[in-house]
C-alpha cells in the first residue's frame, strides 16, 4: 500500500525528536501493560509513573549515552519516590524533603546541559508519587513497583536506541544540513539594504542561526563520528565534514564586501550574491529532504557552479578596480558551491577519502564523563549552579506549603510542578516557559473538555500515552505543545487514579497561573545575571581566537586535528558570548550587558575567524605558489601580532586607526599566479581585526561599570 500519506511515508518524514517521542510513549505503554497484568491497576500506575520519569533522559543519542543517562534519571527518580512514600504521613517533613530533593537535583546541572533531563526526573517523581500513592499501600511494594518500572523502561530505552542508531545518524545529518541552509539564508539577509544600515534584526537572526548550527553540528558529531567504520558511515562522516567546512567558507564570503562601496554597482553585486546564497540554501534543503525520505536527490541540482553567471551582467564601469574585488567574491562563492556539490555527490552514493582517521574523529565527540569534582567546583556562592539550586529549593518549598493552604488542595503537587517547569536558570528562559506554560495549560484544558464526551474502554489510557509522547517530543522544540500535553496527562492521570472524580480543570488553571507567577518571582532570588560571567566569557573567547590563530598560522601544514579542534572551540566561545548577550536583553536595565559593544565584539570576532579561515583555505589550495621564505616571515609576524593583542597579558597596538583597504590596493596578479601578495594582505587585515576584537572586548568590560 503506497498512499501519498501512508504510515510509512509519515514515519519517514518525522524528525528524530518525533520518532523518539513515539518510542517513549510505546515504551511507557508496554511498562504500564506489563505491570497491569502482573500487579493490577495500582502497580501499573506506579510503574508507569516511574517509567515516565526515567524516559526524560531518553533522547536521540548513542546507546552508551542513553544507558548512562536513563539509569541516572531512573535512580534519582526512584530515590525521590521512596522519600515521598516514607514521609507521606508527615506533610511538614515532606515539604522539607521536597526542598532538599530540588536542591540535590539542580546540583546535577554542574555537569552541563546534558544533565538537564536527569535533574528534572526526581522533581517529576515527587509530583507523580504524590499523585499515585495511596495510604493503604505498603512502602516496600511501592518501592518495588517504582524500581521495577524504572528498570523495565531502561531496558526498553537501550533496545530502541540500538535499533534506531542508523536512523538517528541520518536525521542528525539532515538537521545539520537544514541548519546550514538556514545560516546561508541568514547570511543573505545581512546583505539586504536594511541590514547594511542599522537594522539589528538580521544580525540577531544570524547569531541565533549560528548557535543553532553549532548545536546541531555537535549533535551530529556525537552520533556520526561514533559509528563503526563502514561505507555508509564514511559517506555520512564526509558529508558532515563538508557541512562543518561550509560554515568556514560561508564566513569567509563576508570578507572584502566593503571594497564595493555603496553605489548602484555595489547593490547589484550584493543582491546577486544574496540570491546565490538563497539558491544554494534551497539545494541543501533538497538534499536534506532526499536524505530524510531515503531517496536519491533530484537529477538536476539547482546550483550554478560558475559564479560568472551571477555577476556577468553587473554594470561595472570599464577599468573599475572593483573588478578584482568581484573576483574574490566569485572565488568564495565557488568554494561554497563546491562544498554543497560534494555533499550532493555523497548523497548519491559517491565515495570520498576522509581527511581524518576514525580515531582522530573521536576527539570531536563530547566526552560522556561525570566527574565528581564538577560538583565541588560549584560549591561557591558565585556559582550559577549553586544559586539556582538554592533558588529552586526555596521556590518549591514555598509552592508546597502555599498549596496546602489554598482553598483547593486536592492536588497540591500541581502547584509544585508548575513552579518547577517555569523556573529556569536564567530570566529569559523563565519568561519563555512562563508564557508557554499558561498558554499550553489553557489549550490542554480545552482538549480535556472535548475528550470528556468520549468514554470508550481504553480511550483515556490511549490519549494519556499520546500525550506522553507529545510532551516528550516537543520539550526542546515548542514548549507550549509540551505544556498542552502535560496538562492533558495530569488531568487524565487524576481521573485514572480515581474515576469517581471529574476533571479538575479550574484547579489546574489556577495552579498553573499561580505557579507561573511564583516561578517568575523567584527568578529574582539570588539571580545569576549575565554580567557576572561576562569577563570570563570574553577571556575564553579571546584565548580561543588566539589559539586558533596559532594553529592556522603555524609553520608547515600543522596538525589538522588540533586546527579543527581550535576552530570548533573558537566558534563555541563566540557563541557563548552571543548567547549571553541575547539572554541579557530581558534582564533589568541596571543588570543588562552592554549590547552594542558586545555586538561589535562579535562582529570583529567573526571577521577574524573569516580572515583565519581564508588564510587556511589559501594555504591549502595555493600550496605550489606559497613555498617561499617570505611566507614564513609573514606568518610569523602575524602570529606574534595576534598573540600580543588577543592574550590577556597583551594589549592592542597603538596603531588602530580605521584604515580602509581600497580595491585599487588589491594585488595585480591572480592568486593562482602569485598568491603571496594576497596572503600578505589577508594577514594584515587579520591583525587589524584582531586589534579591533581586543578593543571591543575592553569597551564591553568598561561598559559593565
XYZ file of C-alpha atoms in Angstrom:
705
model
C 0.000 0.000 0.000
C 1.655 3.253 -1.113
C -0.696 6.036 -0.209
C 0.677 9.545 -0.512
C 0.326 9.999 3.235
C 0.524 6.367 4.332
C 2.034 5.365 7.700
C 5.444 4.576 6.200
C 5.590 7.939 4.399
C 4.616 9.773 7.581
C 7.211 7.929 9.679
C 9.907 8.771 7.152
C 9.083 12.453 7.435
C 9.295 12.512 11.212
C 12.314 14.280 12.741
C 14.416 12.491 15.342
C 12.509 14.010 18.242
C 9.223 12.786 16.731
C 10.463 9.200 16.397
C 11.896 9.429 19.903
C 8.549 10.591 21.258
C 6.777 7.615 19.680
C 9.237 5.101 21.134
C 8.932 6.728 24.555
C 5.132 6.570 24.502
C 5.134 2.945 23.343
C 7.721 2.010 25.971
C 5.705 3.564 28.776
C 2.613 1.794 27.441
C 4.480 -1.525 27.479
C 5.582 -0.957 31.087
C 2.047 0.020 32.081
C 0.590 -3.088 30.426
C 3.252 -5.400 31.857
C 2.725 -4.287 35.453
C -1.026 -4.094 34.972
C -1.111 -7.773 34.045
C 1.200 -8.839 36.859
C 0.204 -6.479 39.681
C -3.053 -4.771 38.840
C -4.079 -1.180 38.101
C -2.257 0.381 41.047
C 1.017 -1.334 40.162
C 0.604 -0.209 36.552
C 0.115 3.421 37.588
C 3.154 3.434 39.883
C 5.437 1.610 37.448
C 4.192 3.755 34.557
C 4.937 6.931 36.513
C 8.471 5.676 37.209
C 8.897 4.923 33.503
C 7.778 8.465 32.594
C 10.413 9.919 34.948
C 13.179 7.696 33.573
C 12.120 8.497 29.990
C 13.047 12.171 30.412
C 16.673 11.218 29.727
C 15.824 9.015 26.732
C 16.859 11.223 23.825
C 18.221 10.581 20.302
C 21.860 9.779 21.060
C 24.244 6.820 21.181
C 23.372 3.617 23.014
C 26.012 4.126 25.705
C 24.859 7.653 26.478
C 21.234 6.523 26.574
C 22.068 3.778 29.070
C 24.010 6.092 31.379
C 21.519 8.944 31.326
C 18.349 6.866 31.676
C 19.968 4.910 34.505
C 20.841 8.161 36.285
C 17.322 9.538 35.846
C 15.811 6.227 36.997
C 17.976 6.058 40.126
C 17.300 9.652 41.188
C 13.574 9.421 40.487
C 13.291 6.122 42.419
C 15.012 7.724 45.417
C 12.652 10.719 45.267
C 9.619 8.445 45.046
C 10.812 6.479 48.067
C 11.147 9.719 50.048
C 7.514 10.538 49.295
C 6.415 7.052 50.367
C 8.308 7.274 53.680
C 7.072 10.778 54.560
C 3.557 10.699 53.104
C 2.011 10.699 56.590
C 4.106 13.710 57.689
C 3.189 16.651 55.431
C 5.571 19.143 57.045
C 8.537 16.797 56.837
C 7.594 16.007 53.242
C 7.678 19.716 52.413
C 11.269 20.000 53.604
C 12.104 16.792 51.742
C 10.770 18.435 48.574
C 13.164 21.323 49.147
C 16.125 19.011 49.764
C 15.327 16.914 46.690
C 15.082 20.011 44.496
C 18.439 21.248 45.778
C 20.210 17.957 45.065
C 18.506 17.599 41.685
C 19.559 21.048 40.489
C 23.157 20.462 41.581
C 23.423 17.875 38.807
C 23.460 20.815 36.378
C 27.125 21.136 37.332
C 27.667 18.554 34.577
C 26.221 20.873 31.969
C 23.101 20.948 29.771
C 23.219 17.177 29.141
C 22.240 16.723 32.807
C 19.075 18.813 32.349
C 16.645 15.895 31.825
C 18.288 13.972 34.668
C 17.950 16.936 37.034
C 14.213 17.205 36.419
C 13.491 13.477 36.819
C 13.463 13.416 40.676
C 11.236 16.507 40.809
C 8.765 14.889 38.447
C 8.978 11.722 40.550
C 7.983 13.728 43.626
C 4.932 15.059 41.819
C 3.885 11.722 40.312
C 4.373 9.872 43.601
C 2.079 12.326 45.383
C -0.483 11.704 42.658
C -0.496 7.879 42.601
C 0.498 6.928 46.171
C -2.344 5.518 48.298
C -2.339 5.473 52.087
C -3.014 1.735 52.355
C -0.138 0.764 50.066
C 2.914 -0.791 51.821
C 6.101 1.186 51.307
C 8.029 -1.881 50.200
C 5.510 -2.646 47.464
C 5.554 0.954 46.269
C 9.361 0.942 46.149
C 9.406 -2.361 44.284
C 6.934 -1.286 41.623
C 8.757 2.025 41.211
C 12.153 0.366 40.789
C 10.672 -2.284 38.518
C 9.030 0.276 36.240
C 12.211 2.350 36.004
C 14.400 -0.673 35.224
C 11.920 -2.029 32.696
C 11.959 1.282 30.865
C 15.780 1.353 30.996
C 15.851 -1.938 29.090
C 13.345 -0.577 26.564
C 15.342 2.652 26.052
C 18.614 0.817 25.410
C 16.962 -1.617 22.990
C 15.161 1.043 20.953
C 18.239 3.263 20.900
C 20.296 0.416 19.440
C 17.576 -0.301 16.888
C 17.323 3.343 15.760
C 21.015 4.274 15.617
C 21.215 4.362 11.829
C 18.055 6.457 11.592
C 19.255 8.833 14.307
C 22.557 9.339 12.479
C 20.779 10.049 9.216
C 18.376 12.522 10.842
C 21.244 14.229 12.689
C 22.871 14.844 9.300
C 19.572 16.108 7.918
C 19.218 18.530 10.829
C 22.792 19.777 10.342
C 22.237 20.382 6.615
C 18.985 22.231 7.269
C 20.707 24.396 9.886
C 23.466 25.175 7.371
C 20.798 26.162 4.842
C 19.198 28.496 7.391
C 22.581 30.086 8.045
C 23.025 30.670 4.310
C 19.676 32.446 4.238
C 20.621 34.483 7.300
C 23.860 35.497 5.572
C 21.843 36.560 2.528
C 19.592 38.589 4.824
C 22.614 40.520 6.091
C 23.266 41.677 2.526
C 19.871 43.380 2.266
C 19.834 47.216 2.256
C 18.189 47.365 5.711
C 20.832 45.082 7.201
C 23.602 47.140 5.656
C 22.185 50.055 7.614
C 21.342 49.874 11.292
C 18.582 47.267 11.462
C 19.653 44.803 14.234
C 17.126 42.085 13.298
C 19.203 40.399 10.533
C 22.263 40.273 12.800
C 20.148 38.815 15.629
C 18.902 36.124 13.247
C 22.468 35.388 12.125
C 23.583 34.966 15.751
C 20.622 32.681 16.521
C 21.218 30.570 13.403
C 24.932 30.333 14.233
C 24.033 28.939 17.652
C 21.529 26.502 16.157
C 24.062 25.249 13.603
C 26.744 24.787 16.281
C 24.341 22.745 18.414
C 23.230 20.529 15.535
C 26.759 20.017 14.254
C 27.869 18.795 17.672
C 24.849 16.508 17.989
C 25.711 15.077 14.574
C 29.390 14.656 15.537
C 28.428 12.687 18.635
C 26.310 10.279 16.582
C 28.097 10.074 13.225
C 31.711 10.029 14.417
C 30.948 7.213 16.866
C 29.663 4.894 14.120
C 31.627 1.859 13.014
C 33.901 2.219 10.005
C 31.610 1.090 7.180
C 30.979 2.530 3.710
C 27.731 4.296 4.669
C 29.281 5.635 7.850
C 32.242 7.024 5.899
C 29.908 8.805 3.474
C 27.948 10.268 6.371
C 31.172 11.381 8.030
C 32.381 13.030 4.817
C 29.055 14.850 4.443
C 29.255 16.137 7.994
C 32.839 17.329 7.498
C 31.722 19.254 4.399
C 28.858 20.803 6.384
C 31.343 21.860 9.060
C 33.681 23.372 6.472
C 30.734 25.097 4.816
C 30.412 27.370 7.839
C 34.047 28.386 7.336
C 33.743 29.214 3.648
C 30.432 30.991 4.254
C 32.042 33.123 6.932
C 34.892 33.943 4.553
C 32.358 35.098 1.952
C 31.704 38.233 4.018
C 35.266 39.485 3.587
C 36.109 42.444 1.342
C 32.496 43.303 0.613
C 33.226 46.792 1.931
C 35.540 47.263 -1.058
C 32.458 47.542 -3.259
C 31.253 50.792 -1.686
C 27.558 51.653 -1.643
C 26.618 52.705 -5.154
C 24.374 51.080 -7.747
C 27.077 48.615 -8.811
C 27.625 47.506 -5.212
C 23.931 46.957 -4.707
C 23.740 44.867 -7.871
C 26.625 42.656 -6.742
C 25.276 42.200 -3.216
C 21.781 41.402 -4.472
C 23.151 38.754 -6.823
C 25.320 37.324 -4.054
C 22.297 37.142 -1.748
C 20.268 35.377 -4.452
C 23.116 32.912 -4.995
C 23.242 32.086 -1.289
C 19.486 31.528 -1.205
C 19.762 29.235 -4.248
C 22.486 27.203 -2.518
C 20.324 27.036 0.608
C 17.456 25.598 -1.445
C 19.818 22.994 -2.881
C 20.902 21.989 0.628
C 17.268 21.717 1.690
C 16.568 19.449 -1.304
C 19.499 17.195 -0.375
C 18.336 17.063 3.250
C 14.786 16.180 2.198
C 16.025 13.379 -0.055
C 18.159 12.006 2.772
C 15.252 12.153 5.195
C 12.976 10.287 2.800
C 15.749 7.804 1.930
C 15.535 8.532 -1.782
C 18.126 9.742 -4.272
C 18.339 13.535 -4.716
C 16.769 15.076 -7.812
C 18.740 14.501 -11.007
C 19.426 18.200 -11.595
C 20.961 20.053 -8.663
C 19.668 23.633 -8.691
C 23.137 25.086 -8.286
C 25.106 27.317 -10.620
C 28.722 26.204 -10.411
C 30.127 29.188 -12.319
C 29.823 32.439 -10.331
C 30.397 34.418 -13.514
C 26.824 33.673 -14.472
C 25.755 35.582 -11.361
C 27.849 38.699 -11.924
C 28.208 38.770 -15.713
C 25.529 41.426 -16.230
C 26.712 43.785 -13.467
C 27.090 47.316 -14.878
C 30.742 47.650 -13.856
C 32.453 50.663 -15.498
C 35.397 49.776 -17.689
C 38.666 49.857 -15.767
C 36.929 49.911 -12.395
C 39.401 48.479 -9.833
C 36.498 46.695 -8.135
C 36.787 44.026 -10.842
C 39.350 42.308 -8.621
C 37.054 42.501 -5.600
C 34.414 40.828 -7.758
C 36.969 38.124 -8.499
C 37.410 37.482 -4.763
C 33.666 37.277 -4.207
C 33.259 34.891 -7.125
C 36.046 32.589 -5.890
C 34.482 32.367 -2.417
C 31.064 31.689 -3.869
C 32.607 28.888 -5.906
C 34.081 27.381 -2.729
C 30.602 27.317 -1.192
C 29.080 25.669 -4.263
C 31.916 23.123 -4.350
C 31.135 22.104 -0.770
C 27.439 21.682 -1.498
C 28.173 19.813 -4.733
C 30.402 17.424 -2.751
C 27.571 16.833 -0.272
C 25.222 16.159 -3.194
C 27.632 13.653 -4.699
C 27.982 11.807 -1.406
C 24.182 11.711 -1.027
C 24.057 9.990 -4.430
C 26.496 7.297 -3.304
C 29.906 8.699 -4.257
C 32.938 7.780 -2.171
C 35.479 10.201 -0.769
C 38.656 9.814 1.252
C 38.344 11.169 4.777
C 40.911 13.765 5.893
C 40.885 12.320 9.428
C 41.081 8.784 10.740
C 38.325 7.217 12.839
C 40.440 7.573 15.985
C 41.074 11.256 15.225
C 37.370 11.858 14.739
C 36.698 10.532 18.240
C 38.367 13.644 19.658
C 35.477 15.783 18.368
C 32.880 13.819 20.336
C 31.849 15.451 23.608
C 33.104 13.112 26.362
C 30.386 11.455 28.442
C 32.129 11.846 31.779
C 30.516 12.657 35.133
C 33.435 13.759 37.347
C 32.667 14.427 40.997
C 34.968 17.438 41.081
C 32.436 19.248 38.844
C 30.159 19.378 41.888
C 32.958 20.574 44.143
C 33.814 23.421 41.764
C 30.249 24.726 42.023
C 30.033 24.843 45.814
C 30.637 28.580 45.933
C 28.184 31.437 46.294
C 29.041 32.918 42.910
C 28.284 29.683 41.052
C 25.141 29.942 38.880
C 24.512 26.232 39.528
C 24.523 26.604 43.318
C 22.439 29.766 43.207
C 19.830 28.102 41.013
C 19.755 25.040 43.286
C 19.047 27.253 46.300
C 16.506 29.266 44.296
C 14.646 26.150 43.120
C 14.686 24.651 46.613
C 13.110 27.740 48.151
C 10.591 28.110 45.318
C 9.335 24.521 45.536
C 9.183 24.699 49.337
C 7.033 27.814 49.177
C 4.860 26.258 46.458
C 4.305 23.115 48.535
C 3.300 24.926 51.722
C 1.200 27.515 49.875
C -0.659 24.706 48.085
C -1.556 23.160 51.441
C -3.212 26.435 52.497
C -5.202 27.058 49.329
C -8.983 26.590 49.348
C -8.486 23.932 46.666
C -5.935 21.405 47.910
C -6.910 18.136 46.264
C -3.809 18.267 44.003
C -1.127 20.264 45.874
C 1.591 18.683 43.715
C 0.278 20.553 40.668
C 1.489 23.874 42.056
C 4.907 22.358 42.802
C 5.152 21.098 39.227
C 4.086 24.446 37.736
C 6.828 26.275 39.626
C 9.413 23.614 38.745
C 8.823 23.772 34.998
C 8.668 27.584 34.849
C 11.683 28.493 36.986
C 14.791 28.146 34.818
C 18.419 29.033 35.304
C 18.099 32.456 33.648
C 15.367 35.057 33.293
C 14.983 34.714 29.512
C 14.123 31.003 29.708
C 11.882 31.609 32.732
C 9.806 34.207 30.875
C 9.537 31.958 27.824
C 8.454 28.995 29.948
C 6.007 31.134 31.922
C 4.125 32.285 28.840
C 4.200 28.867 27.145
C 3.054 27.120 30.328
C -0.002 29.307 30.778
C -0.930 29.105 27.084
C -0.386 25.345 26.949
C -2.441 24.743 30.095
C -5.340 26.664 28.603
C -5.165 24.609 25.401
C -4.838 21.382 27.388
C -7.932 22.154 29.435
C -9.889 22.784 26.241
C -8.694 19.442 24.867
C -9.815 17.633 28.021
C -13.229 19.304 27.846
C -13.575 17.882 24.345
C -12.351 14.452 25.453
C -14.929 14.359 28.249
C -17.544 13.335 25.698
C -15.697 10.084 24.916
C -15.975 7.123 27.249
C -14.871 4.159 25.119
C -12.865 1.487 27.027
C -9.151 2.171 26.924
C -9.596 5.554 25.249
C -8.349 7.562 28.242
C -5.255 5.339 28.531
C -4.550 5.764 24.806
C -4.829 9.563 24.981
C -2.582 9.558 28.061
C 0.157 7.704 26.160
C -0.180 10.000 23.138
C 0.191 12.960 25.493
C 3.323 11.400 26.977
C 4.882 11.127 23.523
C 3.969 14.696 22.546
C 5.187 16.143 25.831
C 8.494 14.324 25.469
C 8.997 15.198 21.802
C 8.429 18.946 21.913
C 10.033 19.892 25.240
C 13.044 21.500 23.497
C 11.254 22.482 20.288
C 7.868 24.067 21.083
C 7.275 24.055 24.791
C 3.648 25.177 24.526
C 2.911 21.806 22.886
C 4.627 20.069 25.795
C 2.624 22.173 28.262
C -0.606 21.292 26.464
C 0.192 17.575 26.505
C 1.343 17.730 30.135
C -1.970 19.297 31.148
C -3.866 16.522 29.420
C -1.596 13.975 31.158
C -2.161 15.487 34.608
C -5.935 15.698 34.269
C -6.201 12.187 32.862
C -3.838 10.809 35.500
C -6.041 12.131 38.301
C -9.055 10.616 36.521
C -7.311 7.233 36.185
C -6.274 7.302 39.844
C -9.858 7.999 40.973
C -12.503 7.556 38.240
C -15.228 8.842 40.574
C -13.912 12.412 40.400
C -14.272 14.696 37.432
C -11.622 16.692 35.581
C -10.321 19.386 37.959
C -9.951 21.950 35.167
C -10.493 25.030 37.317
C -7.937 23.883 39.863
C -5.425 23.124 37.109
C -5.771 26.585 35.595
C -5.497 28.308 38.966
C -2.435 26.296 39.982
C -0.744 26.998 36.654
C -1.279 30.768 36.823
C -0.162 30.897 40.456
C 2.802 28.608 39.778
C 3.891 30.655 36.774
C 3.780 33.791 38.930
C 5.768 32.166 41.737
C 8.388 30.833 39.325
C 8.765 34.270 37.754
C 9.033 35.945 41.174
C 11.692 33.510 42.405
C 13.849 34.164 39.342
C 14.846 37.375 41.163
C 16.003 35.437 44.254
C 19.793 35.014 44.180
C 19.765 35.965 40.479
C 22.633 34.983 38.218
C 22.761 37.949 35.855
C 24.905 37.532 32.767
C 27.217 40.397 33.721
C 28.769 38.293 36.487
C 30.207 35.819 33.962
C 30.971 38.181 31.078
C 34.680 38.791 31.933
C 35.383 35.051 31.943
C 33.392 34.553 28.728
C 35.341 37.294 26.949
C 38.654 35.916 28.205
C 37.736 32.458 26.922
C 36.751 33.879 23.543
C 39.979 35.868 23.192
C 42.064 32.870 24.223
C 40.185 30.591 21.803
C 40.704 33.038 18.930
C 44.403 33.292 19.753
C 44.763 29.502 19.845
C 43.026 29.153 16.501
C 45.289 31.844 15.046
C 48.357 29.960 16.284
C 47.142 26.729 14.715
C 46.283 28.325 11.354
C 49.492 30.378 11.122
C 51.810 27.598 12.274
C 54.809 26.831 10.097
C 54.135 23.986 7.715
C 50.726 22.414 7.389
C 50.274 21.992 11.159
C 48.209 19.381 12.940
C 44.859 19.114 11.132
C 43.113 17.687 14.192
C 44.379 20.390 16.543
C 43.451 23.027 13.986
C 39.892 21.740 13.690
C 39.537 21.449 17.452
C 40.767 25.019 17.891
C 38.306 26.205 15.243
C 35.384 24.492 16.999
C 36.422 25.925 20.360
C 36.606 29.428 18.892
C 33.137 29.111 17.373
C 31.788 27.805 20.685
C 33.398 30.609 22.683
C 31.981 33.313 20.424
C 28.621 31.542 20.543
C 28.658 31.629 24.351
C 29.181 35.407 24.321
C 26.384 35.817 21.761
C 24.001 33.706 23.853
C 24.795 35.727 26.977
C 24.130 38.989 25.125
C 20.816 37.652 23.839
C 19.684 36.425 27.270
C 20.635 39.711 28.896
C 18.132 41.684 26.812
C 15.271 40.722 29.160
C 17.175 41.362 32.398
C 16.611 44.512 34.472
C 18.141 47.574 32.822
C 20.633 48.024 35.635
C 21.953 44.479 35.077
C 21.987 44.288 31.277
C 25.147 43.741 29.316
C 26.452 46.483 27.008
C 24.753 45.056 23.930
C 26.214 47.466 21.356
C 29.775 46.802 22.499
C 29.214 43.045 22.509
C 27.702 43.163 19.024
C 30.847 44.967 17.853
C 32.999 42.340 19.585
C 31.115 39.509 17.897
C 31.244 41.212 14.513
C 35.016 41.666 14.652
C 35.465 38.213 16.183
C 33.657 36.671 13.239
C 35.667 38.823 10.847
C 38.858 37.494 12.431
C 37.565 33.930 12.149
C 36.792 34.635 8.490
C 40.303 36.043 7.951
C 41.904 32.986 9.526
C 39.662 30.609 7.586
C 40.572 32.415 4.373
C 44.271 32.071 5.195
C 43.801 28.385 5.994
C 41.975 27.727 2.729
C 44.512 29.778 0.760
C 47.411 27.804 2.212
C 45.658 24.537 1.415
C 44.718 25.456 -2.169
C 47.719 27.517 -3.241
C 50.468 25.293 -1.829
C 52.527 25.356 -5.015
C 52.878 29.153 -5.099
C 53.427 29.665 -1.346
C 56.664 27.726 -0.779
C 58.730 30.868 -0.117
C 60.745 32.375 2.702
C 58.510 35.457 2.611
C 55.534 33.258 3.536
C 57.198 32.102 6.756
C 58.131 35.672 7.657
C 54.592 36.939 7.042
C 53.046 34.097 9.060
C 55.436 34.600 11.977
C 54.770 38.339 12.060
C 51.002 37.913 12.032
C 51.138 35.170 14.677
C 53.184 37.362 17.019
C 50.993 40.430 16.458
C 47.780 38.500 17.110
C 49.191 36.995 20.307
C 50.141 40.452 21.549
C 46.647 41.845 21.146
C 44.494 38.814 21.978
C 46.170 37.287 25.027
C 45.114 38.691 28.442
C 48.685 39.740 29.177
C 48.969 41.585 25.905
C 47.467 44.786 24.634
C 46.314 46.022 21.244
C 48.960 48.033 19.440
C 48.521 51.777 19.340
C 48.071 51.991 15.589
C 44.396 51.051 15.419
C 43.098 53.918 13.311
C 40.483 52.919 10.773
C 42.211 52.118 7.521
C 40.060 51.369 4.523
C 41.816 48.953 2.170
C 40.859 50.241 -1.267
C 40.037 47.963 -4.144
C 42.872 49.598 -6.037
C 45.312 48.185 -3.485
C 44.423 44.605 -4.325
C 47.300 42.675 -5.908
C 47.527 42.852 -9.667
C 48.214 39.157 -10.308
C 45.628 36.460 -9.709
C 46.138 34.181 -6.665
C 46.778 31.217 -8.972
C 49.716 33.148 -10.466
C 51.186 34.665 -7.304
C 49.350 34.019 -4.047
C 51.928 35.687 -1.768
C 50.619 39.285 -2.078
C 47.083 38.063 -1.425
C 48.241 36.138 1.648
C 50.182 39.136 2.965
C 47.186 41.392 2.529
C 44.851 38.948 4.282
C 47.293 38.601 7.185
C 47.464 42.384 7.553
C 43.657 42.581 7.661
C 43.568 39.734 10.205
C 45.928 41.588 12.530
C 43.825 44.716 12.192
C 40.673 42.747 13.005
C 42.448 41.144 15.956
C 43.223 44.571 17.405
C 39.618 45.626 16.970
C 38.422 42.458 18.702
C 40.528 43.309 21.732
C 39.400 46.933 21.756
C 35.750 45.844 21.536
C 36.284 43.423 24.445
C 37.835 46.205 26.537
C 34.929 48.503 25.659
C 32.424 45.827 26.708
C 34.163 45.355 30.056
C 34.234 49.108 30.582
C 30.521 49.173 29.773
C 29.825 46.894 32.739
C 30.625 49.818 35.004
